Amino acid sequence: MQPSIIEMIYSQREDLMKSWTEQINEVNMERFKGKIPENTYNETNTEFVNLIIETLEMEQEEAKEMLRQFAERLIRMGYQLSYFTQGMQLFRRVLLKEMTSDENTSSNKVYETFHEVESWVDGIINQLVDEYSGSWENTLYLQRMALKELSAPLIPVFENISVMPLIGTIDTERARLIMENLLEGIIEHRSQVVLIDITGVPVVDTMVAHHIIQASEAVRLVGAECILVGIRPEIAQTIVNLGIDLGKFPTRSTLRKGIESGLEMTQRKIINL
């Protein structure tokens, strides 16, 4: 940016900051009211507008890093993308109004000024949008992975005995995840017996039963035994009515009975003292 424009911005800094603050408060005050303390919101506005101006004299990489840190912190605090974009758009409007207020300024000069300011402000907007998008994409990815892991965990309960509790609807994508976690968990925990607990599965239809049968067969292929537990009376009736054959592997009505069977299969048993 031309030195004369930078000099003008710094010379009018206080007026620019005051005008920008008034306008952004008009736009955002009601939105943030009750969500972010007023003093925190005001401090953030002051920091934002100061950072915008200070990027003028920073090296490009330094400016990017400062903007990245600022954006990351505000995203964690709950600020939306519109705060950044509206803030920059308002700053551009305030700045251009101030810079073109002189009636003696030529049209060529106004165009040059407008072009430079547009390039500078758009560059900051693009970076803030990228930081916001990248941060949320990363957060959503981590949340998605965590939910996937939690939706089909394999939990070791005794030596060589593990349980996979299933809760909710089982679709094709989740069935694939169940299979992956099941086989990886068997190897990791050195499980000899795996109990698949369907107590929390609301509906067992032909597709769900097919996925469970596939899982049990895969368990057998890696050298372990599978017990299906948590078969409620209504599910048992549904399985019979649909003609689904679950006779290839043991079934138990409760998790407790399944664990008892698992202990017997590994030459152990529970003794009441």
mmCIF file of C-alpha atoms in Angstrom:
data_model
loop_
_atom_site.group_PDB
_atom_site.id
_atom_site.type_symbol
_atom_site.label_atom_id
_atom_site.label_comp_id
_atom_site.label_asym_id
_atom_site.label_seq_id
_atom_site.Cartn_x
_atom_site.Cartn_y
_atom_site.Cartn_z
ATOM 1 C CA MET A 1 0.000 0.000 0.000
ATOM 2 C CA GLN A 2 1.191 3.539 -0.743
ATOM 3 C CA PRO A 3 2.999 5.259 2.138
ATOM 4 C CA SER A 4 0.663 8.236 1.837
ATOM 5 C CA ILE A 5 -2.385 6.042 2.447
ATOM 6 C CA ILE A 6 -0.743 4.360 5.439
ATOM 7 C CA GLU A 7 0.203 7.754 6.850
ATOM 8 C CA MET A 8 -3.357 8.987 6.431
ATOM 9 C CA ILE A 9 -4.769 5.911 8.190
ATOM 10 C CA TYR A 10 -2.467 6.397 11.166
ATOM 11 C CA SER A 11 -3.152 10.116 11.331
ATOM 12 C CA GLN A 12 -6.911 9.466 11.381
ATOM 13 C CA ARG A 13 -6.628 6.373 13.573
ATOM 14 C CA GLU A 14 -8.678 7.606 16.518
ATOM 15 C CA ASP A 15 -11.517 8.865 14.312
ATOM 16 C CA LEU A 16 -11.532 5.642 12.290
ATOM 17 C CA MET A 17 -11.632 3.510 15.426
ATOM 18 C CA LYS A 18 -14.423 5.565 16.958
ATOM 19 C CA SER A 19 -16.564 5.479 13.819
ATOM 20 C CA TRP A 20 -15.957 1.744 13.297
ATOM 21 C CA THR A 21 -16.796 0.913 16.920
ATOM 22 C CA GLU A 22 -20.067 2.843 16.751
ATOM 23 C CA GLN A 23 -21.133 1.050 13.581
ATOM 24 C CA ILE A 24 -20.180 -2.466 14.672
ATOM 25 C CA ASN A 25 -22.032 -1.934 17.945
ATOM 26 C CA GLU A 26 -25.156 -1.023 15.986
ATOM 27 C CA VAL A 27 -24.855 -4.263 14.036
ATOM 28 C CA ASN A 28 -23.759 -6.709 16.734
ATOM 29 C CA MET A 29 -24.663 -5.409 20.187
ATOM 30 C CA GLU A 30 -28.048 -7.159 20.347
ATOM 31 C CA ARG A 31 -26.630 -10.360 18.892
ATOM 32 C CA PHE A 32 -23.954 -10.693 21.563
ATOM 33 C CA LYS A 33 -26.015 -9.309 24.430
ATOM 34 C CA GLY A 34 -26.245 -11.931 27.167
ATOM 35 C CA LYS A 35 -23.844 -14.268 25.381
ATOM 36 C CA ILE A 36 -20.536 -12.459 25.892
ATOM 37 C CA PRO A 37 -19.841 -10.020 28.749
ATOM 38 C CA GLU A 38 -20.076 -6.427 27.535
ATOM 39 C CA ASN A 39 -16.562 -5.507 28.700
ATOM 40 C CA THR A 40 -15.147 -8.561 26.892
ATOM 41 C CA TYR A 41 -17.031 -7.630 23.733
ATOM 42 C CA ASN A 42 -15.748 -4.041 23.868
ATOM 43 C CA GLU A 43 -12.173 -5.189 24.481
ATOM 44 C CA THR A 44 -12.438 -7.568 21.532
ATOM 45 C CA ASN A 45 -13.658 -4.784 19.263
ATOM 46 C CA THR A 46 -10.741 -2.560 20.293
ATOM 47 C CA GLU A 47 -8.274 -5.383 19.736
ATOM 48 C CA PHE A 48 -9.804 -6.207 16.351
ATOM 49 C CA VAL A 49 -9.663 -2.699 14.920
ATOM 50 C CA ASN A 50 -6.146 -2.130 16.295
ATOM 51 C CA LEU A 51 -4.976 -5.372 14.720
ATOM 52 C CA ILE A 52 -6.482 -4.393 11.351
ATOM 53 C CA ILE A 53 -4.523 -1.153 11.334
ATOM 54 C CA GLU A 54 -1.306 -2.662 12.676
ATOM 55 C CA THR A 55 -1.154 -5.226 9.873
ATOM 56 C CA LEU A 56 -0.245 -2.328 7.579
ATOM 57 C CA GLU A 57 3.294 -2.205 8.962
ATOM 58 C CA MET A 58 3.758 -5.929 9.601
ATOM 59 C CA GLU A 59 5.557 -8.369 7.369
ATOM 60 C CA GLN A 60 3.104 -10.597 5.514
ATOM 61 C CA GLU A 61 3.877 -13.749 7.518
ATOM 62 C CA GLU A 62 3.759 -11.874 10.820
ATOM 63 C CA ALA A 63 0.386 -10.361 9.919
ATOM 64 C CA LYS A 64 -0.998 -13.786 8.964
ATOM 65 C CA GLU A 65 0.163 -15.297 12.239
ATOM 66 C CA MET A 66 -1.345 -12.486 14.322
ATOM 67 C CA LEU A 67 -4.658 -12.784 12.471
ATOM 68 C CA ARG A 68 -4.607 -16.572 12.859
ATOM 69 C CA GLN A 69 -4.094 -16.374 16.626
ATOM 70 C CA PHE A 70 -6.787 -13.718 16.959
ATOM 71 C CA ALA A 71 -9.300 -15.718 14.890
ATOM 72 C CA GLU A 72 -8.623 -18.990 16.720
ATOM 73 C CA ARG A 73 -9.150 -17.367 20.113
ATOM 74 C CA LEU A 74 -12.426 -15.725 19.092
ATOM 75 C CA ILE A 75 -13.731 -18.905 17.501
ATOM 76 C CA ARG A 76 -13.169 -20.736 20.778
ATOM 77 C CA MET A 77 -15.087 -17.955 22.543
ATOM 78 C CA GLY A 78 -18.069 -18.499 20.240
ATOM 79 C CA TYR A 79 -17.765 -15.595 17.789
ATOM 80 C CA GLN A 80 -19.399 -16.328 14.457
ATOM 81 C CA LEU A 81 -17.888 -15.832 11.016
ATOM 82 C CA SER A 82 -20.182 -12.858 10.403
ATOM 83 C CA TYR A 83 -18.403 -10.923 13.175
ATOM 84 C CA PHE A 84 -15.160 -11.035 11.175
ATOM 85 C CA THR A 85 -16.666 -10.349 7.755
ATOM 86 C CA GLN A 86 -18.972 -7.564 8.943
ATOM 87 C CA GLY A 87 -16.147 -6.035 10.954
ATOM 88 C CA MET A 88 -13.886 -5.863 7.916
ATOM 89 C CA GLN A 89 -16.648 -4.603 5.622
ATOM 90 C CA LEU A 90 -17.515 -1.839 8.084
ATOM 91 C CA PHE A 91 -13.848 -0.894 8.408
ATOM 92 C CA ARG A 92 -13.550 -0.645 4.639
ATOM 93 C CA ARG A 93 -16.656 1.538 4.482
ATOM 94 C CA VAL A 94 -15.446 3.835 7.262
ATOM 95 C CA LEU A 95 -11.971 4.089 5.792
ATOM 96 C CA LEU A 96 -13.099 4.853 2.251
ATOM 97 C CA LYS A 97 -15.567 7.437 3.497
ATOM 98 C CA GLU A 98 -12.784 9.167 5.398
ATOM 99 C CA MET A 99 -10.295 8.965 2.528
ATOM 100 C CA THR A 100 -12.677 10.296 -0.121
ATOM 101 C CA SER A 101 -14.173 13.102 1.951
ATOM 102 C CA ASP A 102 -11.755 15.632 0.469
ATOM 103 C CA GLU A 103 -13.542 17.259 -2.493
ATOM 104 C CA ASN A 104 -10.214 18.239 -4.044
ATOM 105 C CA THR A 105 -9.137 14.622 -4.457
ATOM 106 C CA SER A 106 -9.017 13.629 -8.124
ATOM 107 C CA SER A 107 -11.073 10.747 -9.473
ATOM 108 C CA ASN A 108 -7.878 8.856 -10.413
ATOM 109 C CA LYS A 109 -6.609 9.207 -6.869
ATOM 110 C CA VAL A 110 -9.917 7.982 -5.478
ATOM 111 C CA TYR A 111 -9.809 4.944 -7.757
ATOM 112 C CA GLU A 112 -6.227 4.092 -6.782
ATOM 113 C CA THR A 113 -7.069 4.469 -3.117
ATOM 114 C CA PHE A 114 -10.198 2.352 -3.428
ATOM 115 C CA HIS A 115 -8.313 -0.392 -5.279
ATOM 116 C CA GLU A 116 -5.536 -0.586 -2.690
ATOM 117 C CA VAL A 117 -7.931 -0.572 0.241
ATOM 118 C CA GLU A 118 -10.076 -3.262 -1.415
ATOM 119 C CA SER A 119 -7.058 -5.516 -1.976
ATOM 120 C CA TRP A 120 -5.841 -5.044 1.596
ATOM 121 C CA VAL A 121 -9.229 -5.590 3.263
ATOM 122 C CA ASP A 122 -10.168 -8.509 0.986
ATOM 123 C CA GLY A 123 -6.868 -10.200 1.841
ATOM 124 C CA ILE A 124 -7.652 -10.007 5.559
ATOM 125 C CA ILE A 125 -11.249 -11.189 5.021
ATOM 126 C CA ASN A 126 -10.064 -14.176 2.984
ATOM 127 C CA GLN A 127 -7.605 -15.208 5.670
ATOM 128 C CA LEU A 128 -10.138 -14.842 8.479
ATOM 129 C CA VAL A 129 -12.674 -16.892 6.504
ATOM 130 C CA ASP A 130 -10.046 -19.572 5.830
ATOM 131 C CA GLU A 131 -9.063 -19.676 9.509
ATOM 132 C CA TYR A 132 -12.694 -19.899 10.589
ATOM 133 C CA SER A 133 -13.533 -22.607 8.050
ATOM 134 C CA GLY A 134 -10.395 -24.588 8.821
ATOM 135 C CA SER A 135 -10.995 -24.399 12.556
ATOM 136 C CA TRP A 136 -14.576 -25.591 12.286
ATOM 137 C CA GLU A 137 -13.705 -28.296 9.784
ATOM 138 C CA ASN A 138 -11.044 -29.601 12.155
ATOM 139 C CA THR A 139 -13.411 -29.403 15.132
ATOM 140 C CA LEU A 140 -16.196 -31.173 13.254
ATOM 141 C CA TYR A 141 -13.779 -33.834 12.036
ATOM 142 C CA LEU A 142 -12.556 -34.529 15.587
ATOM 143 C CA GLN A 143 -16.130 -34.586 16.901
ATOM 144 C CA ARG A 144 -17.203 -36.922 14.102
ATOM 145 C CA MET A 145 -14.325 -39.298 14.824
ATOM 146 C CA ALA A 146 -15.043 -39.217 18.555
ATOM 147 C CA LEU A 147 -18.728 -39.938 17.972
ATOM 148 C CA LYS A 148 -17.852 -42.794 15.655
ATOM 149 C CA GLU A 149 -15.550 -44.324 18.219
ATOM 150 C CA LEU A 150 -18.126 -43.897 20.963
ATOM 151 C CA SER A 151 -20.907 -45.289 18.796
ATOM 152 C CA ALA A 152 -19.232 -48.705 18.528
ATOM 153 C CA PRO A 153 -16.616 -49.208 21.252
ATOM 154 C CA LEU A 154 -15.133 -52.587 22.151
ATOM 155 C CA ILE A 155 -14.666 -52.655 25.920
ATOM 156 C CA PRO A 156 -12.532 -55.310 27.697
ATOM 157 C CA VAL A 157 -14.409 -56.423 30.841
ATOM 158 C CA PHE A 158 -12.335 -59.469 31.827
ATOM 159 C CA GLU A 159 -9.117 -60.928 30.540
ATOM 160 C CA ASN A 160 -9.828 -62.233 27.011
ATOM 161 C CA ILE A 161 -13.497 -61.142 27.234
ATOM 162 C CA SER A 162 -14.784 -57.931 25.625
ATOM 163 C CA VAL A 163 -18.176 -56.311 25.174
ATOM 164 C CA MET A 164 -19.440 -54.138 22.323
ATOM 165 C CA PRO A 165 -22.589 -52.287 23.481
ATOM 166 C CA LEU A 166 -24.672 -51.049 20.558
ATOM 167 C CA ILE A 167 -27.112 -48.180 21.025
ATOM 168 C CA GLY A 168 -29.391 -46.625 18.427
ATOM 169 C CA THR A 169 -30.079 -47.378 14.787
ATOM 170 C CA ILE A 170 -27.577 -49.432 12.803
ATOM 171 C CA ASP A 171 -27.202 -48.339 9.197
ATOM 172 C CA THR A 172 -24.699 -49.452 6.561
ATOM 173 C CA GLU A 173 -22.068 -46.846 7.514
ATOM 174 C CA ARG A 174 -22.294 -47.671 11.190
ATOM 175 C CA ALA A 175 -22.204 -51.396 10.438
ATOM 176 C CA ARG A 176 -18.906 -50.861 8.631
ATOM 177 C CA LEU A 177 -17.553 -48.984 11.639
ATOM 178 C CA ILE A 178 -18.755 -51.728 13.993
ATOM 179 C CA MET A 179 -16.917 -54.313 11.929
ATOM 180 C CA GLU A 180 -13.696 -52.279 11.888
ATOM 181 C CA ASN A 181 -13.729 -51.532 15.623
ATOM 182 C CA LEU A 182 -14.676 -55.104 16.409
ATOM 183 C CA LEU A 183 -11.824 -56.720 14.491
ATOM 184 C CA GLU A 184 -9.222 -54.143 15.534
ATOM 185 C CA GLY A 185 -10.340 -54.389 19.174
ATOM 186 C CA ILE A 186 -10.141 -58.184 19.212
ATOM 187 C CA ILE A 187 -6.521 -58.040 18.120
ATOM 188 C CA GLU A 188 -5.659 -55.154 20.465
ATOM 189 C CA HIS A 189 -7.279 -56.688 23.565
ATOM 190 C CA ARG A 190 -6.479 -60.302 22.621
ATOM 191 C CA SER A 191 -10.115 -61.184 23.088
ATOM 192 C CA GLN A 192 -11.195 -64.808 22.914
ATOM 193 C CA VAL A 193 -14.874 -64.045 23.503
ATOM 194 C CA VAL A 194 -16.799 -61.008 22.280
ATOM 195 C CA LEU A 195 -20.270 -60.104 23.518
ATOM 196 C CA ILE A 196 -22.336 -57.949 21.149
ATOM 197 C CA ASP A 197 -24.980 -56.277 23.318
ATOM 198 C CA ILE A 198 -28.026 -55.087 21.354
ATOM 199 C CA THR A 199 -30.070 -54.033 24.390
ATOM 200 C CA GLY A 200 -30.029 -50.424 23.156
ATOM 201 C CA VAL A 201 -30.916 -51.200 19.525
ATOM 202 C CA PRO A 202 -34.580 -50.234 19.124
ATOM 203 C CA VAL A 203 -35.316 -52.245 15.972
ATOM 204 C CA VAL A 204 -33.741 -55.423 14.638
ATOM 205 C CA ASP A 205 -34.866 -55.994 11.063
ATOM 206 C CA THR A 206 -33.433 -58.143 8.295
ATOM 207 C CA MET A 207 -30.681 -55.657 7.456
ATOM 208 C CA VAL A 208 -29.571 -55.211 11.083
ATOM 209 C CA ALA A 209 -29.584 -58.984 11.627
ATOM 210 C CA HIS A 210 -27.546 -59.441 8.459
ATOM 211 C CA HIS A 211 -24.923 -56.978 9.732
ATOM 212 C CA ILE A 212 -24.784 -58.742 13.104
ATOM 213 C CA ILE A 213 -24.356 -62.134 11.430
ATOM 214 C CA GLN A 214 -21.557 -60.733 9.284
ATOM 215 C CA ALA A 215 -19.850 -59.325 12.373
ATOM 216 C CA SER A 216 -20.092 -62.631 14.216
ATOM 217 C CA GLU A 217 -18.656 -64.522 11.254
ATOM 218 C CA ALA A 218 -15.786 -62.038 11.020
ATOM 219 C CA VAL A 219 -15.105 -62.527 14.736
ATOM 220 C CA ARG A 220 -14.879 -66.273 14.177
ATOM 221 C CA LEU A 221 -12.447 -65.780 11.298
ATOM 222 C CA VAL A 222 -9.967 -63.968 13.558
ATOM 223 C CA GLY A 223 -10.074 -66.767 16.120
ATOM 224 C CA ALA A 224 -12.604 -65.523 18.680
ATOM 225 C CA GLU A 225 -16.120 -66.515 19.676
ATOM 226 C CA CYS A 226 -19.145 -64.216 19.508
ATOM 227 C CA ILE A 227 -22.153 -64.158 21.843
ATOM 228 C CA LEU A 228 -25.192 -62.011 21.057
ATOM 229 C CA VAL A 229 -26.791 -60.623 24.223
ATOM 230 C CA GLY A 230 -29.678 -58.309 25.060
ATOM 231 C CA ILE A 231 -32.345 -60.026 22.977
ATOM 232 C CA ARG A 232 -35.621 -58.688 24.355
ATOM 233 C CA PRO A 233 -38.866 -60.663 23.885
ATOM 234 C CA GLU A 234 -40.175 -58.321 21.195
ATOM 235 C CA ILE A 235 -36.900 -58.559 19.271
ATOM 236 C CA ALA A 236 -36.925 -62.355 19.582
ATOM 237 C CA GLN A 237 -40.457 -62.394 18.177
ATOM 238 C CA THR A 238 -39.447 -60.116 15.293
ATOM 239 C CA ILE A 239 -36.451 -62.316 14.450
ATOM 240 C CA VAL A 240 -38.669 -65.419 14.383
ATOM 241 C CA ASN A 241 -41.352 -63.725 12.265
ATOM 242 C CA LEU A 242 -38.745 -62.561 9.748
ATOM 243 C CA GLY A 243 -37.265 -66.046 9.549
ATOM 244 C CA ILE A 244 -33.789 -64.813 10.434
ATOM 245 C CA ASP A 245 -31.383 -67.584 11.406
ATOM 246 C CA LEU A 246 -29.213 -66.605 14.365
ATOM 247 C CA GLY A 247 -28.391 -70.196 15.233
ATOM 248 C CA LYS A 248 -24.779 -69.949 14.078
ATOM 249 C CA PHE A 249 -23.637 -68.367 17.337
ATOM 250 C CA PRO A 250 -24.778 -68.365 21.001
ATOM 251 C CA THR A 251 -27.400 -65.888 22.222
ATOM 252 C CA ARG A 252 -28.200 -64.774 25.756
ATOM 253 C CA SER A 253 -31.009 -62.609 27.091
ATOM 254 C CA THR A 254 -28.840 -60.403 29.341
ATOM 255 C CA LEU A 255 -25.282 -59.132 29.502
ATOM 256 C CA ARG A 256 -24.753 -60.873 32.851
ATOM 257 C CA LYS A 257 -25.643 -64.260 31.373
ATOM 258 C CA GLY A 258 -23.436 -63.524 28.417
ATOM 259 C CA ILE A 259 -20.455 -62.764 30.662
ATOM 260 C CA GLU A 260 -21.077 -65.963 32.603
ATOM 261 C CA SER A 261 -21.035 -67.900 29.331
ATOM 262 C CA GLY A 262 -17.891 -66.096 28.237
ATOM 263 C CA LEU A 263 -16.129 -67.056 31.473
ATOM 264 C CA GLU A 264 -17.144 -70.696 30.992
ATOM 265 C CA MET A 265 -15.784 -70.627 27.443
ATOM 266 C CA THR A 266 -12.428 -69.420 28.827
ATOM 267 C CA GLN A 267 -12.444 -72.063 31.597
ATOM 268 C CA ARG A 268 -13.521 -69.725 34.378
ATOM 269 C CA LYS A 269 -16.665 -69.094 36.374
ATOM 270 C CA ILE A 270 -18.121 -66.741 38.980
ATOM 271 C CA ILE A 271 -18.257 -68.185 42.493
ATOM 272 C CA ASN A 272 -20.375 -66.693 45.283
ATOM 273 C CA LEU A 273 -18.397 -66.465 48.494
#
